[in-house]
């Protein structure tokens, strides 16, 4: 009836339009970005992730030691502390070496800080040679101990390998599995969910039932079974992709649901109907109206799917069913930490867990922020 | 209501078929039939291979027949409760599984209970006192719980129990009771051990359920019917528990559909770390040694468990929510 | 403030036993992340027994918040309320509802028992998982010492009174089993089951079809007569006002800009905003001419400009006079008040009576 609610912005007098124009002309993505920025934890998490992926990308450059190199003098050594003061004087940053004593009754090694051996830390120093991204051969590293010294900032594992280097190398596998896995899930989810939502009818019913069934399967046993049938003879890279595919086989179902749900609800939305009535073709409507409308939702769901995949890889590798030595991933590193004894004796072999937790948290926060921002008009 | 239950049970049939098929596929997945690898393994370890036994097994499982005959033979026996023979242990799968499955169900139920009670209480608190200090603390712990891998939590708890209380917490029973028949004492002993796996398995689920409950309740608290109740002069606690809480609890009930598979998943990994006498370590070993009858049977049983759990939760949901019933 | 000295809705002589509710300098402010929203910003109103007050204004003018403030069901925080809500109780006692803490028992005793409310959205205003009967009877169980059986009987009687057929069967129905109009009737039953003295209807027909709307309005009127209630009806629809109200208050940005008897408001509107609202209302008599929209939007609630809030959209004002200070309410006729500097001269020219 006589709703005196008046129409907005543009037809209003000039000074009115001036006031509201910032809102009226902000695009959907501008609004999303604006809303995302309000979720401070999410913003911080984005930077944490940038940092983590940067670490993975420059793992070789950042590692002071070769992750496969055994240091038989320092087996299972605790982390070294960086010092800058010696004899009450400020020095270049350095670490002390360790003196080892072995209790032959228990075969336990004890490490004591040895002020006699001192390793000065050099920046951009020479170390083991590598090819950055298989492209640039070099032997420069961000940090390394001076001439042949040791720099184990996070200690060494049971075989005397540097934990810093191993965590950095492990980041490459663990962090990329999430991304690659999500990519596979994304394609599967988009295609299957899209078909389900667009075609509808019997096809939709069958796909929905199938998704329900897959989701009612306990994931870990299924993953374990699938991982167990990955042949042991496969080369490392194949195993890597095999595990990635296995991990992503479950993830697509939730994405397919999101996509289908959005398709169904949007298909009958007034503005889509309006577009169709004004003669828009199917492809045009999908590209122009549907995709922008749920792209943000899809990105949010994708982000939230990544941590589950990272955790899955970790769990499988931890159990020895996923990636295997000598391949390094965070899960593989945690195989070292399978029992309480190692927690008690060498707690530093657990540092990969901190990285896993931080990564998973960061993805969760970013995903949360995106989900909140996905609908900027809400 | 009755028609609803019948319909839901009817829906279970295709689900179970697909599950059995998937399990069978996984059993068949390792190269060669399991009998060949079994013989290879026996010969490798220098044991005598009983050719007669091998032949009879070959016939029983129809290994020379096409896959669908093998499937039929397997599934028709499975339905009758004959899950095949474990080649590693050389005993019927059923005997191996028996008590372990019961323990898995027991732990899962206990964990479910723990998860629901804790998540419900904390979720309600955190929604009602949104943005309070308590809410922030709980949310933070919740996020940490979600991000920490199950098995790590198990190790950390074991470590704490070991350091602080000086007790070794692996397993579900003290050595005295491990093989003892069931008595009250054994049950008490079980309860002394079971809390660690319950907490460990339950944490991730609890953390996400807290978020579900909090979000649901916050949604419901904004609904006009809450204002209606207020406008009627209903006291605050009653306006909370009679209306938004009751509505918010419904999607919460349906979470059992994914919670149960997650619990059983969690149980597998955690019980390997904590060496519990549940199905987890058995399944794990079966997979490692490619004892496929055992692995396939267990996978199938675990999946059936979750399907039944989901069915129960659906019935529960229909019972409390008229909208579901009338659909 | 200047409003303090302004007369209330009625001539002082008439403030007597027939006053039911008096709002004095009532403010409801919301403290949000984006700033302070003055949803209700200094309202003075008086409701007399047995009459119907219509509160009208565009979306966002604060009329809904005003009605909820009276019942103290706006969430506090983020809201904070100041001013007075003098409520004349059934037992003759006069209480100020604004002074009680938000969870006070005294407030609960008034809500649903003495003041009741019906809402705009009959579907979402009912809990989806409880039966209609359960939800209606609850008001009785909360406020009166009745047995469940008695509550059920009285509820069924009430359901019948609001014109729902087969009330004893409908008692057990869920909200989703009823039509929109039926749900609104059930809502009215829920509001009236304790026989309140004041019924606040917040856009009671906005969500309904026009045909149903007429029936619901008729029902409210007949029940008002039957039960001797006072009604406060909140709407953006002047048509509803014309059908229902005895007195009208026009709200703009948290303030009453004009109030008076319905005839005065319709026949001799004084405030430019009231006139603009009337022009935007379709009438049978002026078919052919275009409906006029009011320029612009309800202003941004976060920024408060000095002077008359309607000035930016008003065609009649004078920059200096209108933006100097918030104009006071001035009397321009019998019980007819307007908040506009352009009318001040008129006011002085006409005596009251």
GROMACS .gro file of N, CA and C in nm, chain C residues 331-335 346-353:
model
   39
 1036UNK      N    1   0.150   2.422   1.997
 1036UNK     CA    2   0.010   2.384   1.981
 1036UNK      C    3  -0.051   2.469   1.870
 1037UNK      N    4  -0.113   2.402   1.775
 1037UNK     CA    5  -0.175   2.477   1.665
 1037UNK      C    6  -0.325   2.458   1.663
 1038UNK      N    7  -0.379   2.376   1.750
 1038UNK     CA    8  -0.523   2.355   1.754
 1038UNK      C    9  -0.553   2.272   1.876
 1039UNK      N   10  -0.676   2.226   1.889
 1039UNK     CA   11  -0.711   2.144   2.003
 1039UNK      C   12  -0.628   2.018   2.003
 1040UNK      N   13  -0.544   2.002   2.105
 1040UNK     CA   14  -0.460   1.883   2.118
 1040UNK      C   15  -0.374   1.861   1.994
 1051UNK      N   16   0.172   3.080   1.347
 1051UNK     CA   17   0.035   3.032   1.345
 1051UNK      C   18  -0.013   3.000   1.486
 1052UNK      N   19   0.081   2.931   1.558
 1052UNK     CA   20   0.045   2.887   1.691
 1052UNK      C   21   0.008   3.004   1.780
 1053UNK      N   22   0.086   3.110   1.772
 1053UNK     CA   23   0.058   3.223   1.857
 1053UNK      C   24  -0.070   3.293   1.817
 1054UNK      N   25  -0.102   3.284   1.690
 1054UNK     CA   26  -0.222   3.349   1.641
 1054UNK      C   27  -0.349   3.280   1.688
 1055UNK      N   28  -0.342   3.149   1.710
 1055UNK     CA   29  -0.463   3.074   1.747
 1055UNK      C   30  -0.458   3.035   1.893
 1056UNK      N   31  -0.558   3.067   1.962
 1056UNK     CA   32  -0.564   3.021   2.100
 1056UNK      C   33  -0.613   2.878   2.104
 1057UNK      N   34  -0.600   2.815   2.218
 1057UNK     CA   35  -0.655   2.681   2.225
 1057UNK      C   36  -0.801   2.689   2.258
 1058UNK      N   37  -0.883   2.611   2.189
 1058UNK     CA   38  -1.026   2.616   2.211
 1058UNK      C   39  -1.081   2.719   2.121
   0.00000   0.00000   0.00000
